GROMACS .gro file of C-alpha atoms in nm:
model
  438
    1MET     CA    1   0.012  -0.013   0.043
    2GLU     CA    2   0.305   0.234   0.041
    3ARG     CA    3   0.318   0.294  -0.345
    4LYS     CA    4  -0.086   0.329  -0.377
    5ARG     CA    5  -0.043   0.610  -0.046
    6CYS     CA    6   0.174   0.814  -0.285
    7CYS     CA    7  -0.070   0.829  -0.599
    8VAL     CA    8  -0.389   0.877  -0.400
    9LYS     CA    9  -0.525   1.193  -0.513
   10LEU     CA   10  -0.757   1.394  -0.268
   11SER     CA   11  -0.865   1.744  -0.403
   12VAL     CA   12  -1.045   2.017  -0.248
   13GLN     CA   13  -1.237   2.280  -0.432
   14PRO     CA   14  -1.235   2.589  -0.371
   15SER     CA   15  -0.946   2.569  -0.119
   16ARG     CA   16  -0.969   2.925  -0.076
   17GLY     CA   17  -1.344   3.060  -0.021
   18LEU     CA   18  -1.585   3.220   0.227
   19MET     CA   19  -1.727   3.063   0.506
   20ASP     CA   20  -2.081   3.017   0.321
   21GLU     CA   21  -1.934   2.861   0.002
   22LYS     CA   22  -1.957   2.507  -0.050
   23PHE     CA   23  -1.702   2.317  -0.148
   24SER     CA   24  -1.647   1.988  -0.304
   25VAL     CA   25  -1.410   1.700  -0.189
   26SER     CA   26  -1.322   1.402  -0.439
   27VAL     CA   27  -1.072   1.099  -0.352
   28GLN     CA   28  -0.869   0.935  -0.663
   29ASN     CA   29  -0.663   0.692  -0.757
   30VAL     CA   30  -0.725   0.429  -0.474
   31LEU     CA   31  -0.830   0.073  -0.536
   32PRO     CA   32  -1.214   0.001  -0.637
   33GLY     CA   33  -1.414  -0.072  -0.332
   34LEU     CA   34  -1.135   0.014  -0.066
   35PRO     CA   35  -1.318   0.184   0.285
   36LEU     CA   36  -1.169   0.499   0.353
   37THR     CA   37  -1.241   0.767   0.596
   38VAL     CA   38  -1.250   1.155   0.496
   39HIS     CA   39  -1.152   1.375   0.794
   40ALA     CA   40  -1.180   1.720   0.875
   41PHE     CA   41  -0.955   1.892   1.153
   42TYR     CA   42  -0.918   2.223   1.292
   43LYS     CA   43  -0.739   2.411   1.565
   44CYS     CA   44  -0.924   2.705   1.682
   45GLU     CA   45  -0.778   3.030   1.804
   46GLY     CA   46  -0.847   2.933   2.175
   47GLY     CA   47  -0.631   2.615   2.115
   48TYR     CA   48  -0.924   2.353   2.111
   49SER     CA   49  -0.886   2.118   1.834
   50TRP     CA   50  -1.201   2.001   1.643
   51GLU     CA   51  -1.291   1.732   1.421
   52ALA     CA   52  -1.557   1.569   1.186
   53PHE     CA   53  -1.494   1.259   0.980
   54ALA     CA   54  -1.710   1.041   0.749
   55HIS     CA   55  -1.706   0.674   0.596
   56TYR     CA   56  -1.698   0.598   0.245
   57THR     CA   57  -1.631   0.297  -0.023
   58ALA     CA   58  -1.469   0.404  -0.347
   59ASN     CA   59  -1.638   0.344  -0.614
   60ALA     CA   60  -1.546   0.097  -0.946
   61THR     CA   61  -1.315   0.371  -1.096
   62GLY     CA   62  -1.167   0.436  -0.709
   63THR     CA   63  -1.322   0.731  -0.686
   64VAL     CA   64  -1.519   0.895  -0.377
   65ASN     CA   65  -1.716   1.249  -0.430
   66VAL     CA   66  -1.806   1.386  -0.052
   67SER     CA   67  -2.058   1.577  -0.288
   68GLU     CA   68  -2.257   1.281  -0.411
   69ASP     CA   69  -2.171   0.982  -0.255
   70PRO     CA   70  -2.316   0.855   0.095
   71SER     CA   71  -2.138   0.869   0.424
   72LEU     CA   72  -2.189   0.518   0.557
   73GLY     CA   73  -2.106   0.668   0.928
   74GLY     CA   74  -1.894   0.914   1.104
   75THR     CA   75  -2.019   1.249   1.220
   76TYR     CA   76  -2.275   1.247   1.016
   77SER     CA   77  -2.446   1.016   0.747
   78GLY     CA   78  -2.586   1.030   0.387
   79VAL     CA   79  -2.488   1.274   0.108
   80GLU     CA   80  -2.397   1.588   0.296
   81PRO     CA   81  -2.193   1.791   0.061
   82MET     CA   82  -2.073   1.993   0.369
   83GLY     CA   83  -2.109   1.746   0.642
   84LEU     CA   84  -1.714   1.763   0.716
   85MET     CA   85  -1.785   2.142   0.831
   86TRP     CA   86  -2.114   2.165   0.997
   87SER     CA   87  -2.048   1.850   1.201
   88LEU     CA   88  -1.702   1.988   1.349
   89ARG     CA   89  -1.672   1.862   1.722
   90PRO     CA   90  -1.454   1.911   1.995
   91VAL     CA   91  -1.209   1.627   1.974
   92PRO     CA   92  -1.213   1.322   2.214
   93GLY     CA   93  -1.138   1.475   2.588
   94SER     CA   94  -1.164   1.813   2.524
   95LYS     CA   95  -1.301   2.077   2.790
   96LYS     CA   96  -1.724   2.042   2.850
   97GLY     CA   97  -1.928   2.310   2.665
   98LEU     CA   98  -1.740   2.460   2.397
   99ARG     CA   99  -1.857   2.661   2.088
  100MET     CA  100  -1.682   2.748   1.786
  101ARG     CA  101  -1.647   3.143   1.767
  102LYS     CA  102  -1.377   3.310   1.479
  103MET     CA  103  -1.234   3.567   1.707
  104ASN     CA  104  -1.020   3.716   1.467
  105VAL     CA  105  -1.212   3.759   1.116
  106GLN     CA  106  -0.913   3.909   0.952
  107THR     CA  107  -0.767   3.543   0.919
  108PRO     CA  108  -0.882   3.251   0.797
  109MET     CA  109  -1.012   2.919   0.947
  110GLU     CA  110  -0.738   2.665   0.844
  111VAL     CA  111  -0.932   2.295   0.823
  112LEU     CA  112  -0.731   2.006   0.717
  113ILE     CA  113  -0.917   1.732   0.500
  114SER     CA  114  -0.740   1.414   0.529
  115VAL     CA  115  -0.822   1.078   0.373
  116TYR     CA  116  -0.749   0.762   0.532
  117GLN     CA  117  -0.771   0.387   0.491
  118GLY     CA  118  -1.026   0.227   0.645
  119HIS     CA  119  -1.325   0.286   0.857
  120MET     CA  120  -1.173   0.484   1.166
  121THR     CA  121  -1.339   0.655   1.428
  122GLN     CA  122  -1.033   0.737   1.671
  123GLY     CA  123  -0.653   0.762   1.660
  124PHE     CA  124  -0.638   0.986   1.352
  125GLY     CA  125  -0.341   1.172   1.496
  126GLU     CA  126  -0.138   0.854   1.515
  127GLN     CA  127  -0.239   0.754   1.157
  128VAL     CA  128  -0.050   0.848   0.865
  129ALA     CA  129  -0.274   0.987   0.628
  130LEU     CA  130  -0.311   0.871   0.228
  131ALA     CA  131  -0.315   1.258   0.125
  132GLY     CA  132  -0.416   1.563   0.295
  133VAL     CA  133  -0.499   1.943   0.191
  134VAL     CA  134  -0.555   2.270   0.366
  135VAL     CA  135  -0.860   2.461   0.316
  136GLU     CA  136  -0.898   2.821   0.381
  137ARG     CA  137  -1.281   2.969   0.495
  138TRP     CA  138  -1.286   3.328   0.511
  139TYR     CA  139  -1.526   3.563   0.665
  140MET     CA  140  -1.393   3.849   0.505
  141ALA     CA  141  -1.401   3.858   0.101
  142PRO     CA  142  -1.033   4.023  -0.038
  143GLY     CA  143  -1.089   4.402  -0.046
  144VAL     CA  144  -1.330   4.407   0.266
  145ARG     CA  145  -1.221   4.691   0.517
  146ARG     CA  146  -1.209   4.648   0.831
  147ILE     CA  147  -1.293   4.979   1.068
  148PRO     CA  148  -1.272   4.995   1.441
  149ILE     CA  149  -1.539   5.262   1.572
  150THR     CA  150  -1.509   5.428   1.917
  151GLU     CA  151  -1.659   5.781   1.801
  152GLY     CA  152  -1.967   5.859   2.038
  153GLY     CA  153  -1.859   5.639   2.275
  154LEU     CA  154  -1.931   5.354   2.074
  155THR     CA  155  -1.744   5.015   2.084
  156ALA     CA  156  -1.803   4.873   1.730
  157THR     CA  157  -1.643   4.777   1.394
  158LEU     CA  158  -1.732   4.866   1.042
  159PHE     CA  159  -1.713   4.620   0.790
  160LEU     CA  160  -1.738   4.799   0.426
  161PRO     CA  161  -1.761   4.595   0.111
  162SER     CA  162  -1.489   4.600  -0.155
  163GLY     CA  163  -1.543   4.900  -0.384
  164PRO     CA  164  -1.630   5.280  -0.394
  165GLY     CA  165  -1.996   5.200  -0.297
  166PRO     CA  166  -2.190   5.360  -0.166
  167PHE     CA  167  -2.329   5.033  -0.037
  168PRO     CA  168  -2.684   4.967   0.183
  169GLY     CA  169  -2.606   4.956   0.575
  170LEU     CA  170  -2.696   4.719   0.850
  171LEU     CA  171  -2.673   4.740   1.207
  172ASP     CA  172  -2.575   4.412   1.362
  173LEU     CA  173  -2.639   4.298   1.714
  174TRP     CA  174  -2.525   3.964   1.861
  175GLY     CA  175  -2.727   3.819   2.199
  176GLY     CA  176  -2.692   3.835   2.579
  177GLY     CA  177  -2.336   3.712   2.576
  178GLY     CA  178  -2.216   4.079   2.508
  179LYS     CA  179  -1.835   4.103   2.358
  180LEU     CA  180  -1.766   4.254   2.035
  181VAL     CA  181  -1.840   4.017   1.788
  182GLU     CA  182  -1.750   4.034   1.404
  183TYR     CA  183  -1.782   3.758   1.189
  184ARG     CA  184  -2.141   3.810   1.064
  185SER     CA  185  -2.072   4.137   1.017
  186ALA     CA  186  -1.769   4.063   0.788
  187LEU     CA  187  -1.955   3.762   0.617
  188LEU     CA  188  -2.228   4.065   0.535
  189ALA     CA  189  -1.979   4.293   0.373
  190SER     CA  190  -1.871   4.012   0.173
  191HIS     CA  191  -2.200   3.999   0.010
  192GLY     CA  192  -2.222   4.368  -0.029
  193ILE     CA  193  -2.395   4.527   0.268
  194ALA     CA  194  -2.219   4.767   0.504
  195SER     CA  195  -2.240   4.631   0.859
  196LEU     CA  196  -2.161   4.775   1.166
  197ALA     CA  197  -2.114   4.515   1.468
  198LEU     CA  198  -2.179   4.678   1.768
  199ASP     CA  199  -2.092   4.581   2.137
  200TYR     CA  200  -2.393   4.698   2.334
  201LEU     CA  201  -2.403   4.531   2.673
  202THR     CA  202  -2.051   4.522   2.736
  203PRO     CA  203  -1.872   4.854   2.566
  204GLN     CA  204  -1.608   5.061   2.694
  205ILE     CA  205  -1.857   5.317   2.834
  206THR     CA  206  -2.042   5.034   3.061
  207LYS     CA  207  -1.692   4.927   3.183
  208GLU     CA  208  -1.595   5.279   3.281
  209THR     CA  209  -1.939   5.393   3.434
  210GLY     CA  210  -2.087   5.066   3.554
  211LYS     CA  211  -2.403   5.145   3.384
  212MET     CA  212  -2.589   5.042   3.078
  213VAL     CA  213  -2.669   5.202   2.786
  214ASP     CA  214  -2.949   5.367   2.654
  215ASN     CA  215  -3.147   5.382   2.290
  216GLU     CA  216  -2.935   5.686   2.246
  217TYR     CA  217  -2.656   5.468   2.221
  218PHE     CA  218  -2.781   5.239   1.913
  219GLU     CA  219  -2.902   5.579   1.784
  220ALA     CA  220  -2.549   5.686   1.728
  221ALA     CA  221  -2.439   5.370   1.571
  222TYR     CA  222  -2.736   5.381   1.317
  223ARG     CA  223  -2.607   5.784   1.287
  224VAL     CA  224  -2.246   5.621   1.207
  225LEU     CA  225  -2.404   5.440   0.906
  226VAL     CA  226  -2.631   5.713   0.804
  227GLN     CA  227  -2.351   5.982   0.796
  228HIS     CA  228  -2.096   5.761   0.630
  229PRO     CA  229  -1.971   5.916   0.234
  230GLN     CA  230  -1.988   5.495   0.100
  231ILE     CA  231  -2.338   5.426   0.305
  232LEU     CA  232  -2.658   5.476   0.163
  233GLY     CA  233  -2.829   5.655   0.454
  234SER     CA  234  -3.188   5.575   0.322
  235ARG     CA  235  -3.100   5.233   0.340
  236ILE     CA  236  -3.029   5.099   0.647
  237ALA     CA  237  -3.128   4.776   0.797
  238MET     CA  238  -3.083   4.585   1.164
  239LEU     CA  239  -3.031   4.219   1.209
  240GLY     CA  240  -3.024   4.096   1.608
  241LEU     CA  241  -3.008   3.762   1.756
  242SER     CA  242  -3.174   3.674   2.071
  243PHE     CA  243  -3.157   3.982   2.314
  244GLY     CA  244  -3.018   4.169   1.994
  245THR     CA  245  -3.381   4.071   1.861
  246SER     CA  246  -3.570   4.299   2.168
  247VAL     CA  247  -3.309   4.594   2.099
  248THR     CA  248  -3.360   4.556   1.715
  249LEU     CA  249  -3.752   4.580   1.730
  250ARG     CA  250  -3.775   4.818   1.991
  251MET     CA  251  -3.554   5.030   1.780
  252ALA     CA  252  -3.787   4.971   1.484
  253VAL     CA  253  -4.097   5.080   1.614
  254TYR     CA  254  -4.031   5.351   1.880
  255SER     CA  255  -3.707   5.529   1.797
  256GLN     CA  256  -3.760   5.837   1.624
  257VAL     CA  257  -3.406   5.859   1.504
  258ILE     CA  258  -3.378   5.530   1.331
  259LYS     CA  259  -3.534   5.491   0.995
  260LEU     CA  260  -3.532   5.130   0.886
  261ARG     CA  261  -3.584   4.980   0.527
  262CYS     CA  262  -3.602   4.633   0.684
  263ALA     CA  263  -3.528   4.443   0.987
  264VAL     CA  264  -3.445   4.068   1.067
  265CYS     CA  265  -3.469   3.918   1.418
  266ILE     CA  266  -3.320   3.543   1.496
  267SER     CA  267  -3.438   3.349   1.786
  268GLY     CA  268  -3.579   3.641   1.958
  269SER     CA  269  -3.881   3.778   2.121
  270HIS     CA  270  -4.102   4.098   2.101
  271VAL     CA  271  -4.117   4.055   2.522
  272GLN     CA  272  -4.020   4.310   2.724
  273PRO     CA  273  -4.134   4.638   2.950
  274ILE     CA  274  -4.154   4.866   2.658
  275ASP     CA  275  -4.094   5.198   2.848
  276GLY     CA  276  -3.809   4.983   3.038
  277THR     CA  277  -3.416   5.069   2.980
  278LEU     CA  278  -3.214   4.770   2.887
  279ASP     CA  279  -3.146   4.758   3.249
  280GLN     CA  280  -3.476   4.748   3.333
  281ILE     CA  281  -3.547   4.434   3.063
  282MET     CA  282  -3.265   4.262   3.223
  283ILE     CA  283  -3.431   4.298   3.578
  284TYR     CA  284  -3.799   4.181   3.402
  285TYR     CA  285  -3.612   3.842   3.282
  286ASN     CA  286  -3.465   3.761   3.591
  287ASP     CA  287  -3.770   3.847   3.806
  288ASN     CA  288  -3.878   3.549   3.596
  289ALA     CA  289  -3.570   3.320   3.721
  290ASP     CA  290  -3.777   3.113   3.924
  291LYS     CA  291  -3.922   2.975   3.581
  292THR     CA  292  -3.554   2.837   3.506
  293ARG     CA  293  -3.567   2.453   3.459
  294PHE     CA  294  -3.291   2.226   3.399
  295ASN     CA  295  -3.286   1.891   3.184
  296GLU     CA  296  -3.128   1.582   3.300
  297GLU     CA  297  -2.778   1.719   3.261
  298GLN     CA  298  -2.840   1.963   3.458
  299HIS     CA  299  -2.808   2.257   3.145
  300VAL     CA  300  -2.997   2.548   3.213
  301ILE     CA  301  -3.326   2.603   2.991
  302TRP     CA  302  -3.429   2.937   2.995
  303ARG     CA  303  -3.705   2.939   2.727
  304ASP     CA  304  -3.993   2.935   2.990
  305LEU     CA  305  -3.912   3.326   3.133
  306LEU     CA  306  -4.110   3.484   2.903
  307MET     CA  307  -4.414   3.260   2.895
  308PRO     CA  308  -4.693   3.250   2.882
  309ILE     CA  309  -4.674   3.552   2.609
  310PRO     CA  310  -4.820   3.808   2.803
  311THR     CA  311  -5.116   4.000   2.695
  312ASP     CA  312  -5.040   4.310   2.851
  313PRO     CA  313  -4.956   4.578   2.598
  314SER     CA  314  -4.720   4.752   2.805
  315LEU     CA  315  -4.534   4.422   2.844
  316LYS     CA  316  -4.423   4.383   2.437
  317VAL     CA  317  -4.303   4.572   2.170
  318ASP     CA  318  -4.647   4.705   1.921
  319VAL     CA  319  -4.564   4.536   1.590
  320GLY     CA  320  -4.847   4.665   1.467
  321ARG     CA  321  -4.637   4.968   1.465
  322LEU     CA  322  -4.391   4.849   1.240
  323GLN     CA  323  -4.363   5.029   0.914
  324CYS     CA  324  -4.068   4.818   0.741
  325PRO     CA  325  -4.056   4.457   0.627
  326LEU     CA  326  -3.970   4.222   0.884
  327LEU     CA  327  -3.820   3.829   0.907
  328LEU     CA  328  -3.816   3.649   1.172
  329VAL     CA  329  -3.638   3.321   1.194
  330VAL     CA  330  -3.693   3.052   1.457
  331GLY     CA  331  -3.602   2.722   1.563
  332GLU     CA  332  -3.878   2.528   1.687
  333ASP     CA  333  -3.635   2.332   1.926
  334ASP     CA  334  -3.533   2.655   2.069
  335GLN     CA  335  -3.484   2.620   2.452
  336ASN     CA  336  -3.367   2.960   2.547
  337TRP     CA  337  -3.606   3.161   2.403
  338PRO     CA  338  -3.989   3.142   2.327
  339ALA     CA  339  -3.879   3.243   1.958
  340TYR     CA  340  -4.163   3.043   1.795
  341GLU     CA  341  -4.459   3.101   1.996
  342SER     CA  342  -4.346   3.521   1.994
  343ALA     CA  343  -4.319   3.488   1.640
  344MET     CA  344  -4.665   3.331   1.608
  345ASP     CA  345  -4.798   3.629   1.853
  346MET     CA  346  -4.618   3.873   1.648
  347LYS     CA  347  -4.813   3.737   1.345
  348ALA     CA  348  -5.155   3.785   1.514
  349MET     CA  349  -5.073   4.113   1.649
  350MET     CA  350  -4.961   4.242   1.281
  351GLN     CA  351  -5.275   4.062   1.167
  352ARG     CA  352  -5.526   4.267   1.376
  353ALA     CA  353  -5.321   4.574   1.303
  354GLY     CA  354  -5.321   4.516   0.892
  355ASN     CA  355  -4.957   4.528   0.869
  356GLU     CA  356  -4.883   4.139   0.813
  357ARG     CA  357  -4.796   4.187   0.508
  358LEU     CA  358  -4.481   4.356   0.625
  359LEU     CA  359  -4.393   3.992   0.766
  360THR     CA  360  -4.228   3.684   0.684
  361VAL     CA  361  -4.169   3.401   0.905
  362LEU     CA  362  -3.921   3.114   0.848
  363SER     CA  363  -3.975   2.845   1.117
  364TYR     CA  364  -3.767   2.528   1.134
  365PRO     CA  365  -3.832   2.194   1.295
  366ASN     CA  366  -3.590   2.069   1.511
  367ALA     CA  367  -3.392   2.382   1.495
  368GLY     CA  368  -3.239   2.556   1.802
  369HIS     CA  369  -3.132   2.889   1.921
  370LEU     CA  370  -2.810   2.967   1.804
  371ILE     CA  371  -2.896   2.989   1.429
  372GLU     CA  372  -2.573   3.147   1.257
  373PRO     CA  373  -2.415   3.135   0.929
  374PRO     CA  374  -2.407   2.825   0.718
  375TYR     CA  375  -2.144   2.570   0.796
  376THR     CA  376  -2.115   2.679   1.186
  377PRO     CA  377  -2.104   2.366   1.379
  378SER     CA  378  -2.426   2.381   1.613
  379ALA     CA  379  -2.373   2.355   1.960
  380ARG     CA  380  -2.718   2.201   2.102
  381ALA     CA  381  -2.537   2.333   2.464
  382SER     CA  382  -2.236   2.551   2.554
  383THR     CA  383  -2.105   2.750   2.847
  384PHE     CA  384  -2.225   3.120   2.890
  385LYS     CA  385  -2.123   3.403   3.087
  386THR     CA  386  -2.390   3.590   3.200
  387VAL     CA  387  -2.398   3.989   3.179
  388SER     CA  388  -2.436   4.114   3.539
  389SER     CA  389  -2.244   4.284   3.873
  390THR     CA  390  -2.242   3.924   3.961
  391PRO     CA  391  -2.126   3.725   3.643
  392GLN     CA  392  -2.180   3.329   3.615
  393THR     CA  393  -2.055   3.065   3.424
  394LEU     CA  394  -2.346   2.831   3.323
  395MET     CA  395  -2.387   2.542   3.102
  396VAL     CA  396  -2.711   2.672   2.856
  397LEU     CA  397  -2.916   2.429   2.685
  398TRP     CA  398  -2.980   2.617   2.340
  399GLY     CA  399  -3.155   2.311   2.144
  400GLY     CA  400  -3.141   2.201   1.802
  401GLU     CA  401  -3.108   1.872   1.635
  402THR     CA  402  -2.749   1.871   1.436
  403VAL     CA  403  -2.875   1.765   1.086
  404ALA     CA  404  -3.188   1.983   1.111
  405HIS     CA  405  -2.993   2.283   1.262
  406ALA     CA  406  -2.755   2.264   0.987
  407LEU     CA  407  -3.016   2.257   0.724
  408ALA     CA  408  -3.198   2.563   0.886
  409GLN     CA  409  -2.872   2.777   0.888
  410GLU     CA  410  -2.808   2.718   0.520
  411ASP     CA  411  -3.156   2.782   0.441
  412SER     CA  412  -3.237   3.106   0.660
  413TRP     CA  413  -2.926   3.238   0.567
  414ARG     CA  414  -2.977   3.224   0.202
  415LYS     CA  415  -3.322   3.350   0.229
  416THR     CA  416  -3.187   3.631   0.464
  417LEU     CA  417  -2.947   3.742   0.193
  418VAL     CA  418  -3.268   3.738  -0.057
  419PHE     CA  419  -3.452   3.970   0.176
  420LEU     CA  420  -3.178   4.211   0.245
  421ARG     CA  421  -3.091   4.286  -0.106
  422GLU     CA  422  -3.459   4.310  -0.230
  423ASN     CA  423  -3.528   4.559   0.059
  424LEU     CA  424  -3.194   4.717   0.059
  425TYR     CA  425  -3.132   4.733  -0.299
  426GLY     CA  426  -3.497   4.766  -0.434
  427GLY     CA  427  -3.785   4.983  -0.497
  428CYS     CA  428  -3.744   5.380  -0.300
  429ASP     CA  429  -4.043   5.345  -0.011
  430PRO     CA  430  -3.970   5.136   0.240
  431ALA     CA  431  -4.319   5.140   0.361
  432ALA     CA  432  -4.426   5.020   0.009
  433ALA     CA  433  -4.218   4.727   0.015
  434THR     CA  434  -4.341   4.432   0.107
  435SER     CA  435  -4.220   4.086   0.225
  436SER     CA  436  -4.262   3.764   0.033
  437HIS     CA  437  -4.268   3.388   0.143
  438LEU     CA  438  -3.913   3.294   0.029
   0.00000   0.00000   0.00000
């Protein structure tokens, strides 16, 4: 087999691409009927190692095509062209509760794709691969510019697409974990939308004053986009995930400054005291802490904190007043937030108000809370550090079945990009732009 090992050809095309771009993997020049394992290995910036693998049998021409041939077992089964990415998991013996997140978007994910003889499930590091190829996965396309923003007391990063512009803009809000998370904004800029990633729970100004930011902070971030010479100030969107949805809906409905062309809300809710500050919203959630549940593994389940959805109008954003298209993305197995129930209540509110034409709901059975850009490995549960004066590190259950969640991420991202392009590049009157069920 030594001579055969030298002849085995492993091809990955493209070997360099965006994180949301598919690649094809093929193995050639092996013996027909030979059992093979295709393996992916990634060492993240935190030093933790991740792997995925799948079992194949070479066909009569001595070839395996991962995009067309079924995996017979491993971290995924069946025909899954990108299974080697979305089924990545911590290698055996790793620390519990890991979640893969790219910290430095100016460098690529470097994933080693290898092929081994036999159907292996462990011990890859001790075996010699038949062939290997390093694949680069980027969040920033060539020419995308990363610009730190500190004006107006902001902790933010602006990503501008390649070229002179002007471009439509987007304000990007992550959830209750805080910190400045850049990778989704970088990817949006790679698709032609200037995106401002904003830290609003743990920004520098909060660290200095000990006080949470108010509505003016988000309006200041919006003004950065509106006033930028390479951004179309009349074509701005907001995108929020989890707690970021709470802020996005509040600003879209009640802000006298922020005028959006459209909004995207992922895995969130409209339930909050509408006259409350961010601090008071957090207090409202904490007041319901007795509704916290735990599964058999003692993972925290928070979805009941907002259940049942209140009927008191002072406790939920009046989406009936919304005047721009809204896309809701929800996982029906979300164990962290009642996103599906909230979406159904928002739909009913908008029906009663007569503005339901503005609403699109993408609802995914068996998908969980953390609906991210495609091919991001899902974490059904992971460690989570609360943002408070006395932060706690907990193991939180997000939900989601691996395959269904991966499909939801791929489908929702594609439809989100279509939704944003239609509404940010489309007609001139945002109120007249109606959403379609994509």
